[in-house]
Short mmCIF file of C-alpha atoms in Angstrom, two decimals:
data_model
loop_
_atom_site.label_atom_id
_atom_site.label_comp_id
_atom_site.label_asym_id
_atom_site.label_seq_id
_atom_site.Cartn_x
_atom_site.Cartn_y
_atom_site.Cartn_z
CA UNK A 1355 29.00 3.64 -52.04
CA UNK A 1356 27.90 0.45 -50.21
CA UNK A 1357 28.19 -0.26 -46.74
CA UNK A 1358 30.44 -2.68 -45.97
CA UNK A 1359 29.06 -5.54 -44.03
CA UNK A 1360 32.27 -5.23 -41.39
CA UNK A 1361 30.22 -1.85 -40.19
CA UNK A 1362 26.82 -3.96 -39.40
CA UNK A 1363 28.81 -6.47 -37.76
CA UNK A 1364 30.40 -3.82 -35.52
CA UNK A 1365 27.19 -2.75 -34.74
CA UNK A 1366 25.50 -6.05 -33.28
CA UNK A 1367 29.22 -6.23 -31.58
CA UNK A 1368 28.71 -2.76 -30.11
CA UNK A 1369 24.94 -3.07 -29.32
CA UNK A 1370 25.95 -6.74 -27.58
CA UNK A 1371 28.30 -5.38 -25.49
CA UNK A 1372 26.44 -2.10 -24.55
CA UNK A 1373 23.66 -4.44 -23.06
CA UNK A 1374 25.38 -6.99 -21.34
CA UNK A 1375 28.26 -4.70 -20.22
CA UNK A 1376 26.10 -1.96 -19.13
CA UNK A 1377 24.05 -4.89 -16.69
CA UNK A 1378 27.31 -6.04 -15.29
CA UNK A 1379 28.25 -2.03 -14.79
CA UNK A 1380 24.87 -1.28 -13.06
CA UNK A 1381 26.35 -3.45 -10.13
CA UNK A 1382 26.70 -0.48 -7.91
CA UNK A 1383 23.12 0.63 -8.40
CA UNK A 1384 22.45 -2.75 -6.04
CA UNK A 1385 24.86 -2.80 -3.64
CA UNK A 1386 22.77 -0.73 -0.98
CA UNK A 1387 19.35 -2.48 -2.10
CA UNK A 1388 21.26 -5.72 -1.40
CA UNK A 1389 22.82 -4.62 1.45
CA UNK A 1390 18.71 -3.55 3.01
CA UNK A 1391 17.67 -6.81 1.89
CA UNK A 1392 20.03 -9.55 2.79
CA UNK A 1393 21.56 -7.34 6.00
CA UNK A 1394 24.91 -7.41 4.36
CA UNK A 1395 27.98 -5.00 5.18
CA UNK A 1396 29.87 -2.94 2.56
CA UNK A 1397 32.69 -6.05 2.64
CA UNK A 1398 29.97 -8.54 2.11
CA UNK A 1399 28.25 -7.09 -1.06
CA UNK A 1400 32.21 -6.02 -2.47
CA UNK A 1401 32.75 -9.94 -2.04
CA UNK A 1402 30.05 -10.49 -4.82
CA UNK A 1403 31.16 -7.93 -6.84
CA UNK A 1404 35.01 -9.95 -6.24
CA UNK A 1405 33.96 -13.13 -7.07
CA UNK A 1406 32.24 -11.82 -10.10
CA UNK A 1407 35.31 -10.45 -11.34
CA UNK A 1408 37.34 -13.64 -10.16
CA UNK A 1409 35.15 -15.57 -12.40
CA UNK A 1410 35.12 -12.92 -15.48
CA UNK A 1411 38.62 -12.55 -15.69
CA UNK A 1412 39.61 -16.97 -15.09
CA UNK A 1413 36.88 -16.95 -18.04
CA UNK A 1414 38.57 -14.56 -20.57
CA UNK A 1415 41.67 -17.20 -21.98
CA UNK A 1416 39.11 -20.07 -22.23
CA UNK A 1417 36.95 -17.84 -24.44
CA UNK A 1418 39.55 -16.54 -26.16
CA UNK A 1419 40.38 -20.07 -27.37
CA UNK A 1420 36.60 -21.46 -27.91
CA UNK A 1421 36.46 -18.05 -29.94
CA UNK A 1422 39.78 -18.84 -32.00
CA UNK A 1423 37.74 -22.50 -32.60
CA UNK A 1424 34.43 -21.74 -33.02
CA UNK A 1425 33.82 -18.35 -33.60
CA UNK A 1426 32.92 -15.35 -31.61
CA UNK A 1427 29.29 -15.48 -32.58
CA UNK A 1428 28.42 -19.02 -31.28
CA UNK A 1429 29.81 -17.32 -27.86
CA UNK A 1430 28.34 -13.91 -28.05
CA UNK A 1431 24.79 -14.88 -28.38
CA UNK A 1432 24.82 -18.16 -25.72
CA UNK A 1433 26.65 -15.52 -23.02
CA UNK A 1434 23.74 -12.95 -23.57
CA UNK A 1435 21.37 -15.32 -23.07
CA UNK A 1436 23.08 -16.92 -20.07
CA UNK A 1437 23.39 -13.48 -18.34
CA UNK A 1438 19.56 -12.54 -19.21
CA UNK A 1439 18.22 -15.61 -17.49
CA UNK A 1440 20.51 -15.28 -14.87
CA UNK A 1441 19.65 -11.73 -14.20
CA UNK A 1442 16.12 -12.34 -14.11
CA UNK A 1443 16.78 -15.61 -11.76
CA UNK A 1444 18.19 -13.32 -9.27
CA UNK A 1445 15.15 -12.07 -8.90
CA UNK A 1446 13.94 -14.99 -6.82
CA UNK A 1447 16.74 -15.17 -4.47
CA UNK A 1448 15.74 -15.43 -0.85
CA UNK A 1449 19.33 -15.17 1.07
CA UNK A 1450 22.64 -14.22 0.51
CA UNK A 1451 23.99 -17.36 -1.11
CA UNK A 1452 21.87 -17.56 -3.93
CA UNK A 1453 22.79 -14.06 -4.82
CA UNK A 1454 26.67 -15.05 -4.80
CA UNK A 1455 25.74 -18.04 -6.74
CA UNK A 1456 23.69 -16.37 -9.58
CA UNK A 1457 25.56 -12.98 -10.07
CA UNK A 1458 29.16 -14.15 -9.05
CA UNK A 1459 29.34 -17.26 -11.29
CA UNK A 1460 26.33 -17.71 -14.02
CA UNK A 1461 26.02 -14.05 -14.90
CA UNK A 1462 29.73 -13.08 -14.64
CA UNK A 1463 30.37 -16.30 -16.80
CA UNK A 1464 28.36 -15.10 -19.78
CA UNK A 1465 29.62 -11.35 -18.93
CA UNK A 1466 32.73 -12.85 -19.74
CA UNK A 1467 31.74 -14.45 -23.16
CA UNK A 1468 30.01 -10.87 -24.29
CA UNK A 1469 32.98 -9.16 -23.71
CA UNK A 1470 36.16 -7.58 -25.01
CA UNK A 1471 37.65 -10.44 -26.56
CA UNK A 1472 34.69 -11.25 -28.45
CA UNK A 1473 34.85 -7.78 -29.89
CA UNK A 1474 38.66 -8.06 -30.54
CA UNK A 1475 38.65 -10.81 -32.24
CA UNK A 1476 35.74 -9.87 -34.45
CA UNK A 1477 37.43 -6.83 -35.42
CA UNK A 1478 40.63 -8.45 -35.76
CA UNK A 1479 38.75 -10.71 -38.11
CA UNK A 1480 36.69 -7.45 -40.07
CA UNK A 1481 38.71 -4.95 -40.22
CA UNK A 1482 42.55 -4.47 -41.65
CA UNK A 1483 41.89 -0.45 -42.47
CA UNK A 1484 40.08 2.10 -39.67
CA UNK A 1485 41.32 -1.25 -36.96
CA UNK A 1486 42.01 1.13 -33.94
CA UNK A 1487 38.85 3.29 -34.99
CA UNK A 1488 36.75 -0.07 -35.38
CA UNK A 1489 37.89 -0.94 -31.67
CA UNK A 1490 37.37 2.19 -30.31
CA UNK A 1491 33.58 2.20 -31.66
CA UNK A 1492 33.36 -1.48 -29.97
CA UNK A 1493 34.51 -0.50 -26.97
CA UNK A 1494 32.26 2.68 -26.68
CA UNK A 1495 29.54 0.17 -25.96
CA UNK A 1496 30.48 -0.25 -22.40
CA UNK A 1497 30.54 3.28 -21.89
CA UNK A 1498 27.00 3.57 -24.17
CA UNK A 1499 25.68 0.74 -21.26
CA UNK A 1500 27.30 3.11 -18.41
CA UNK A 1501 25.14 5.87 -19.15
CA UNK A 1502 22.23 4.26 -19.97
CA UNK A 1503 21.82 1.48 -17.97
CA UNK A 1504 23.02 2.68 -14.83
CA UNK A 1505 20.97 5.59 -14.30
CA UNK A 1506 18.05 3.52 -15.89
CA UNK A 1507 18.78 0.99 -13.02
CA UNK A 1508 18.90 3.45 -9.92
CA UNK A 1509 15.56 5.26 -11.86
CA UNK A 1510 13.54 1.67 -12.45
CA UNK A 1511 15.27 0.49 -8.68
CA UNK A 1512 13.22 3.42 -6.88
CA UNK A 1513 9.85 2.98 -9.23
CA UNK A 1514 9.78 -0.59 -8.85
CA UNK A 1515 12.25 -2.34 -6.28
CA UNK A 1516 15.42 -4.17 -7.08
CA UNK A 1517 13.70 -7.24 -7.98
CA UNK A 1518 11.25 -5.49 -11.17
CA UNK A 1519 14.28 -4.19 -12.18
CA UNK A 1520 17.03 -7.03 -12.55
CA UNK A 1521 13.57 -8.79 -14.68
CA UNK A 1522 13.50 -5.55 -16.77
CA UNK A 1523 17.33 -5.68 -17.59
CA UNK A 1524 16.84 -9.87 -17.99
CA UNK A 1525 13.62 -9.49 -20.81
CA UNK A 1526 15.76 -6.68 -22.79
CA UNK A 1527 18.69 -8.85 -23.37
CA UNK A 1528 16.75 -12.34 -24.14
CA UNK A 1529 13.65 -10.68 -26.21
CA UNK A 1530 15.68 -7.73 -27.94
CA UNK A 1531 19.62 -8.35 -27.78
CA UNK A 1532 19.78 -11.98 -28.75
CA UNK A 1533 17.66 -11.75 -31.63
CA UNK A 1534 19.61 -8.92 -33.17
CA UNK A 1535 23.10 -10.67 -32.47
CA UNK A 1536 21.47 -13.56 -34.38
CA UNK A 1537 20.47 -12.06 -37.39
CA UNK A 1538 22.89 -9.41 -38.01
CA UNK A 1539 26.51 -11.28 -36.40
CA UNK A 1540 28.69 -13.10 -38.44
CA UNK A 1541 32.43 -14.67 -37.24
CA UNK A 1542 34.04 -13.57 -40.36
CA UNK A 1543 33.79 -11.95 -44.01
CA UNK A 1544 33.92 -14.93 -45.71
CA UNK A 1545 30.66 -15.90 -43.88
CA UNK A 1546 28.98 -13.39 -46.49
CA UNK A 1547 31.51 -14.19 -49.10
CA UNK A 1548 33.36 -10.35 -48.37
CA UNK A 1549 36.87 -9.31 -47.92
CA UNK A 1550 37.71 -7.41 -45.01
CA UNK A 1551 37.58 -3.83 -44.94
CA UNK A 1552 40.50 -2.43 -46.08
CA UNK A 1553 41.06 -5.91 -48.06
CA UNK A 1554 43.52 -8.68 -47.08
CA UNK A 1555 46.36 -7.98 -44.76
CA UNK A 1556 48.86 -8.13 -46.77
CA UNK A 1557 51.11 -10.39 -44.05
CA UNK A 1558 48.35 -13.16 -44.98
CA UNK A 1559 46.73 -15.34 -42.82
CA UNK A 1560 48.82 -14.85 -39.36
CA UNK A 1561 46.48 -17.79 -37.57
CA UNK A 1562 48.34 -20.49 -39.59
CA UNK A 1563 51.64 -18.78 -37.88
CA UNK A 1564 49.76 -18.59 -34.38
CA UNK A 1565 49.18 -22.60 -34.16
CA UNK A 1566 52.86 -23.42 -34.20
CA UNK A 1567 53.84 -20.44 -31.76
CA UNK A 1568 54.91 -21.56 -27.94
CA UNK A 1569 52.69 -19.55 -25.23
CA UNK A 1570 55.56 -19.76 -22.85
CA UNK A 1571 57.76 -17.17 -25.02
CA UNK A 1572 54.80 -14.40 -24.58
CA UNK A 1573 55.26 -15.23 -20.75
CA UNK A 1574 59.02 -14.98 -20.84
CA UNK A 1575 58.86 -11.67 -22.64
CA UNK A 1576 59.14 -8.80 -20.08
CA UNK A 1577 56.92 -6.54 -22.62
CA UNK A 1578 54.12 -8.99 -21.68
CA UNK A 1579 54.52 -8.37 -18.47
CA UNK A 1580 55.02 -4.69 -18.87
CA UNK A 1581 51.71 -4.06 -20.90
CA UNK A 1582 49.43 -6.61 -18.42
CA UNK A 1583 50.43 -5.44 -15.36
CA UNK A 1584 49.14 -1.58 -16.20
CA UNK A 1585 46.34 -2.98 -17.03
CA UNK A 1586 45.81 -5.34 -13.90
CA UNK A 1587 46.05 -1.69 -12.03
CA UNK A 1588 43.78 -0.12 -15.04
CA UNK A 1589 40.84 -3.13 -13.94
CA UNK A 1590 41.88 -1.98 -10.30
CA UNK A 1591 40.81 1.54 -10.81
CA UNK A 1592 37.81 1.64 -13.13
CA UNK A 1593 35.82 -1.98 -12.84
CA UNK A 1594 36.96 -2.57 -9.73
CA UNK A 1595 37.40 0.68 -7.44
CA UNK A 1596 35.07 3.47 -9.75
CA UNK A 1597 32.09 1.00 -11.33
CA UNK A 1598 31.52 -0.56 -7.77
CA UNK A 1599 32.06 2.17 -5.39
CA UNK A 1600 31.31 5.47 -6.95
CA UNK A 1601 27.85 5.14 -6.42
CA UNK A 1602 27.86 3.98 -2.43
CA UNK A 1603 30.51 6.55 -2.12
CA UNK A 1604 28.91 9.29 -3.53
CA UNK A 1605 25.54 8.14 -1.42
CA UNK A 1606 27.96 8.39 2.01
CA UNK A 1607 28.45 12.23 0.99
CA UNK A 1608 25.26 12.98 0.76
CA UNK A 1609 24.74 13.54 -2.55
CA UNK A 1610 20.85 13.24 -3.84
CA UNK A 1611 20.17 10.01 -6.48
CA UNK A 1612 19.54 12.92 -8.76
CA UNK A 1613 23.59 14.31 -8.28
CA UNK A 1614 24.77 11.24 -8.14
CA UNK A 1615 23.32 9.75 -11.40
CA UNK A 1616 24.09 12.42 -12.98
CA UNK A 1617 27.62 11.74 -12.19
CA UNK A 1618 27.53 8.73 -13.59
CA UNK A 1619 26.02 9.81 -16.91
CA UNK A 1620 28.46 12.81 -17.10
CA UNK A 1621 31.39 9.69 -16.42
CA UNK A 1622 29.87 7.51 -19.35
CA UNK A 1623 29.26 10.26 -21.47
CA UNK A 1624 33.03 11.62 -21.32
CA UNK A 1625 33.91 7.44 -21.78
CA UNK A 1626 32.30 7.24 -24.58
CA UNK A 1627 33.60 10.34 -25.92
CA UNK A 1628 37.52 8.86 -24.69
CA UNK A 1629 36.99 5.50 -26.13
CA UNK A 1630 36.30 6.84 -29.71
CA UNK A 1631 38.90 9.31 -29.32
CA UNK A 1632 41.32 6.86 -28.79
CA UNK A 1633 40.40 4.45 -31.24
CA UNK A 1634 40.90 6.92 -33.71
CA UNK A 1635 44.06 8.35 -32.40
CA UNK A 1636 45.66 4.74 -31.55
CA UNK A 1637 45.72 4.38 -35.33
CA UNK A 1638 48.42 7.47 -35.69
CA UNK A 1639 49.85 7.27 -32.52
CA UNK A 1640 52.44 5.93 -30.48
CA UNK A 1641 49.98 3.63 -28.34
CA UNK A 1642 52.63 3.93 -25.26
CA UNK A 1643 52.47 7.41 -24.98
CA UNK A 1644 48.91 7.39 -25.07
CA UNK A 1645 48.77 5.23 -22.25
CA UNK A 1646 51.59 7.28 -20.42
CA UNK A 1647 48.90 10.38 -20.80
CA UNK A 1648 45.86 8.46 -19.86
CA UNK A 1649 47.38 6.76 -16.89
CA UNK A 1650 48.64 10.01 -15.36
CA UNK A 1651 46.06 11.91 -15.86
CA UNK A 1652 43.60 9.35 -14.44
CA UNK A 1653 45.77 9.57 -10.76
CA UNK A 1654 45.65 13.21 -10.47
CA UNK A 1655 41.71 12.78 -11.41
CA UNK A 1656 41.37 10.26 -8.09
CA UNK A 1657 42.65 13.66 -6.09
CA UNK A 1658 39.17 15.32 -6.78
CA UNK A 1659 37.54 12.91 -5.05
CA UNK A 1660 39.96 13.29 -2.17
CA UNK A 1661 38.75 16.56 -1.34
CA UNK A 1662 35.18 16.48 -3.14
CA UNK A 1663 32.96 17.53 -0.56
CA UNK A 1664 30.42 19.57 -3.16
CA UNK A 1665 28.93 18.57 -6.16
CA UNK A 1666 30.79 20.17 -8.18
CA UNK A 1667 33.25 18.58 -7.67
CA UNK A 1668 31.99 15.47 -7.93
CA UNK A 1669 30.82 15.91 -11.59
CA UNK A 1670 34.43 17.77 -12.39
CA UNK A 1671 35.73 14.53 -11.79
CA UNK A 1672 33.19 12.36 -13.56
CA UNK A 1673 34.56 14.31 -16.59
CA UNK A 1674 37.81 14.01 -16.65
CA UNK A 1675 38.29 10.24 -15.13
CA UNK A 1676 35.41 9.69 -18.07
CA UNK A 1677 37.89 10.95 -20.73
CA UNK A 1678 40.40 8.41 -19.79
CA UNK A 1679 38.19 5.60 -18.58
CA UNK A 1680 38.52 3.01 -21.51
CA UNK A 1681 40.32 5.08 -23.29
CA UNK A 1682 43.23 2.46 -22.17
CA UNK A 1683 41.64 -0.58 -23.91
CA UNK A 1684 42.26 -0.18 -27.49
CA UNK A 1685 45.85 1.01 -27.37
CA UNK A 1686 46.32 -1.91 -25.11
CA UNK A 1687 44.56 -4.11 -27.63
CA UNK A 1688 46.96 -2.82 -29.89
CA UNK A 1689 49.80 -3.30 -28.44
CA UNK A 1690 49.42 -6.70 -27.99
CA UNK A 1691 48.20 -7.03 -31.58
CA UNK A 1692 51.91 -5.27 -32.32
CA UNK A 1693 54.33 -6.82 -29.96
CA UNK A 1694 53.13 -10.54 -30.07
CA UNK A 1695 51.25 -10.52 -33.47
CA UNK A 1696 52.28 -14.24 -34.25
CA UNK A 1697 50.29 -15.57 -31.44
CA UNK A 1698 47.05 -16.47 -31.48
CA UNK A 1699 45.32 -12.98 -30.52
CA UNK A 1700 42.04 -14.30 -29.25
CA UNK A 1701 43.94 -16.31 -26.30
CA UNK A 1702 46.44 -13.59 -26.06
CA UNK A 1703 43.70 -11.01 -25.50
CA UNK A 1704 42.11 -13.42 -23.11
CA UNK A 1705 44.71 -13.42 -20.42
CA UNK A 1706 45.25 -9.78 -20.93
CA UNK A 1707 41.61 -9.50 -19.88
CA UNK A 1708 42.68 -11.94 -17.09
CA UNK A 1709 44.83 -9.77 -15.80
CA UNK A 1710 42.13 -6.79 -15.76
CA UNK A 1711 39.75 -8.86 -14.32
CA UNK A 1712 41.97 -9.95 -11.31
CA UNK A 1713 42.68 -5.96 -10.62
CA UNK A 1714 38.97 -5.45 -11.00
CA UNK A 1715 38.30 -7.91 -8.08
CA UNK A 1716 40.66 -6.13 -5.77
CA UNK A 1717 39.50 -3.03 -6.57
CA UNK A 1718 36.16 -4.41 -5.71
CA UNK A 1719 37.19 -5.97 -2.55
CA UNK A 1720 39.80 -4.13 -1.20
CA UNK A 1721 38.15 -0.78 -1.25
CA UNK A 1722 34.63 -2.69 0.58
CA UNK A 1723 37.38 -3.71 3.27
CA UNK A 1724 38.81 -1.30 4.12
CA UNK A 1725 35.81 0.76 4.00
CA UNK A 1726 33.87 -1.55 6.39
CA UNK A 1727 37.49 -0.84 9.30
CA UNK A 1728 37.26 3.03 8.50
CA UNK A 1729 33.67 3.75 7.46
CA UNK A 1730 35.76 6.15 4.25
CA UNK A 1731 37.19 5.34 1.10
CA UNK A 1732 40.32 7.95 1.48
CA UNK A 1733 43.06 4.90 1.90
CA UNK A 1734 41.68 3.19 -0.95
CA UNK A 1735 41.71 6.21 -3.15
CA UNK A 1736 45.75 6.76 -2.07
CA UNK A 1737 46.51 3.37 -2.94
CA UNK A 1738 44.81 3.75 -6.38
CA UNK A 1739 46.61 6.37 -6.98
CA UNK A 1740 50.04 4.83 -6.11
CA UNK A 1741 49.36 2.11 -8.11
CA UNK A 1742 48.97 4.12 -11.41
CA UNK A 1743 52.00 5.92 -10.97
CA UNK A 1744 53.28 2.13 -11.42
CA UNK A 1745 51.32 1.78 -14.41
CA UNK A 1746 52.97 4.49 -15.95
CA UNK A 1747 56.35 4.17 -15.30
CA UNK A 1748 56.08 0.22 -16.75
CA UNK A 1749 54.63 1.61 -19.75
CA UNK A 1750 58.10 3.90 -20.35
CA UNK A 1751 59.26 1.44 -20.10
CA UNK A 1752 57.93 -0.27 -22.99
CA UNK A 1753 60.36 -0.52 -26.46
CA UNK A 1754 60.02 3.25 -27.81
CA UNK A 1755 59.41 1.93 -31.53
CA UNK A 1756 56.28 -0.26 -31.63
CA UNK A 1757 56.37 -3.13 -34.27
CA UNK A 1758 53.83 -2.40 -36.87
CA UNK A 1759 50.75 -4.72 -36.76
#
């Protein structure tokens, strides 16, 4: 049987977003680097790692409506290119300014074009049959760029300096990424004169029914509300709190670069394994509950850390906080997709990723403050976990019975 175009298309999505995603989640692997180089405190470098995720997340509706206009391949390929010049440009920097200026707003800005709503809407546009699988595979890309490029980072960081590195990570995404995203992306199947796979949804064309839809009855709908603000925590805990502070934290308990990478690549390696889990189970179901499990079991993961004084431990958790890691995003996705399904999705999906992006810079921030008053990360980790028992009781209560998609 033929391969269906939709599957090559996923793959430039996935191998996009494992690239740029997995630069933007090597953040961590710079922070003490930076810190060495530009004398900065633990607050100082968080604020980068805040403003890039203030500028990310503001970025995320006005993609979501170029994509709805232009297409998500226009975006995907001028972001990748914007963050691998950028990257490389950083490179240069001499003080602490440029660095905010580079990584905070040029390469968070094309982070934010190479990024989930880019992939929604592509598999929104590709994909009726296998949609929660098709998302899940997507999405497995940032976990694909967790375990890869981060480790690669810290490795190529202590062979070569910082600076090698961030040209290293800048060359791969303009000489290898773009070109593949070019010749192998399309916005939609009738690009290559396909149907979808699965074939036409059979509730037609539902961006005719978008364009006459008012915006302001998604934001007066509590079930809005109740599915962004989980994920505003979700962005708080993973993005924010684990991608920028596992590493430094892990470094203030002694741990060898050898322990603590492979904590990271144990972490990725169990997201991965989470994200295409729940792709494939979102699409049998009840999305809800799945989030109910994933949010739950992702606070009494944060208690490891609590108390991880050995390795061990350390890699226990990477495990099991791996499992549910991004395992939140496609349900989510879905959700939205189900509940508000004669919007336009791209925009939708943009200030849901809004939303994650604003919890990912206080994650990022918070935890760097109140590290830099305590010199520990224990208050941070307590208020993490407070916040996802939140999370889960607003997803209960959700409407039981989703609307089908």
């Amino acid at each position: 049987m033929k391969l269906h175009y939709g599957w090559i298309v996923l793959f430039a999505t996935f191998f996009a977003l494992f690239a740029v995603q997995g630069v933007r989640l090597a953040f961590g692997a710079f922070i003490i680097p930076w810190e060495n180089e530009f004398s900065l405190d633990r607050s100082m470098t968080s604020l980068i790692s805040t403003v890039s995720f203030i500028v990310y997340g503001l970025s995320q509706p006005v993609v979501g409506r170029l994509i709805d206009r232009y297409g998500a391949r226009m975006i995907v390929i001028g972001s990748t290119a914007l963050v691998g010049v950028s990257v490389i440009l950083t490179a240069m920097t001499q003080q602490s300014w440029q660095l905010f200026l580079l990584y905070g707003f040029f390469v968070s800005l094309g982070v934010g074009g190479a990024s989930n709503v880019a992939a929604a809407a592509i598999v929104t546009k590709w994909f009726t049959a296998k949609r929660g699988f098709a998302l899940g595979i997507v999405e497995a890309g940032f976990g694909v760029g967790q375990m890869i490029m981060v480790p690669g980072s810290l490795l190529l960081i202590q062979v070569m300096g910082w600076r090698g590195t961030v040209v290293v990570l800048g060359l791969f995404l303009l000489l290898l990424v773009v070109p593949v995203v070019v010749f192998l992306l399309r916005n939609q199947p009738a690009d290559k004169n396909l149907s979808p796979y699965g074939g036409v949804n059979e509730q037609g064309d539902t961006v005719a029914e978008n364009k006459n839809s008012s915006l302001w009855s998604v934001f007066a709908d509590y079930k809005f509300w109740f599915i962004i603000m989980p994920f505003v925590i979700c962005g708080f805990t993973t993005t924010g709190l684990m991608d920028t502070h596992l590493i430094p934290f892990a470094h203030d308990h002694g741990f060898s670069t050898q322990v603590t990478g492979s904590a990271v690549s144990i972490l990725a390696a169990f997201n991965i394994a989470g994200i295409i889990l729940s792709g494939y189970l979102a699409d049998r179901w009840s999305s809800r509950r799945m989030l109910i499990f994933f949010y739950s079991v992702r606070s009494l993961s944060l208690i490891l850390l609590l108390v991880s004084h050995e390795p061990v431990l350390l890699l226990i958790f990477a495990a099991v906080f791996g499992l549910v890691d991004f395992a939140t995003v496609a349900p989510t996705q879905l959700l939205v997709t189900k509940h508000f399904n004669k919007h336009r999705v791209g925009f939708i999906i943009g200030w849901l990723f809004l939303g994650h992006q604003v919890g990912s810079a206080l994650g990022s921030y918070i935890p760097g403050l109140l590290y830099s008053h305590h010199n520990s990360y224990s208050s941070a980790f307590y208020a993490a976990i407070f916040l996802l028992v939140l999370a889960v009781i607003m997803t209960y209560l959700l409407p039981k019975k989703e609307l089908a998609s």
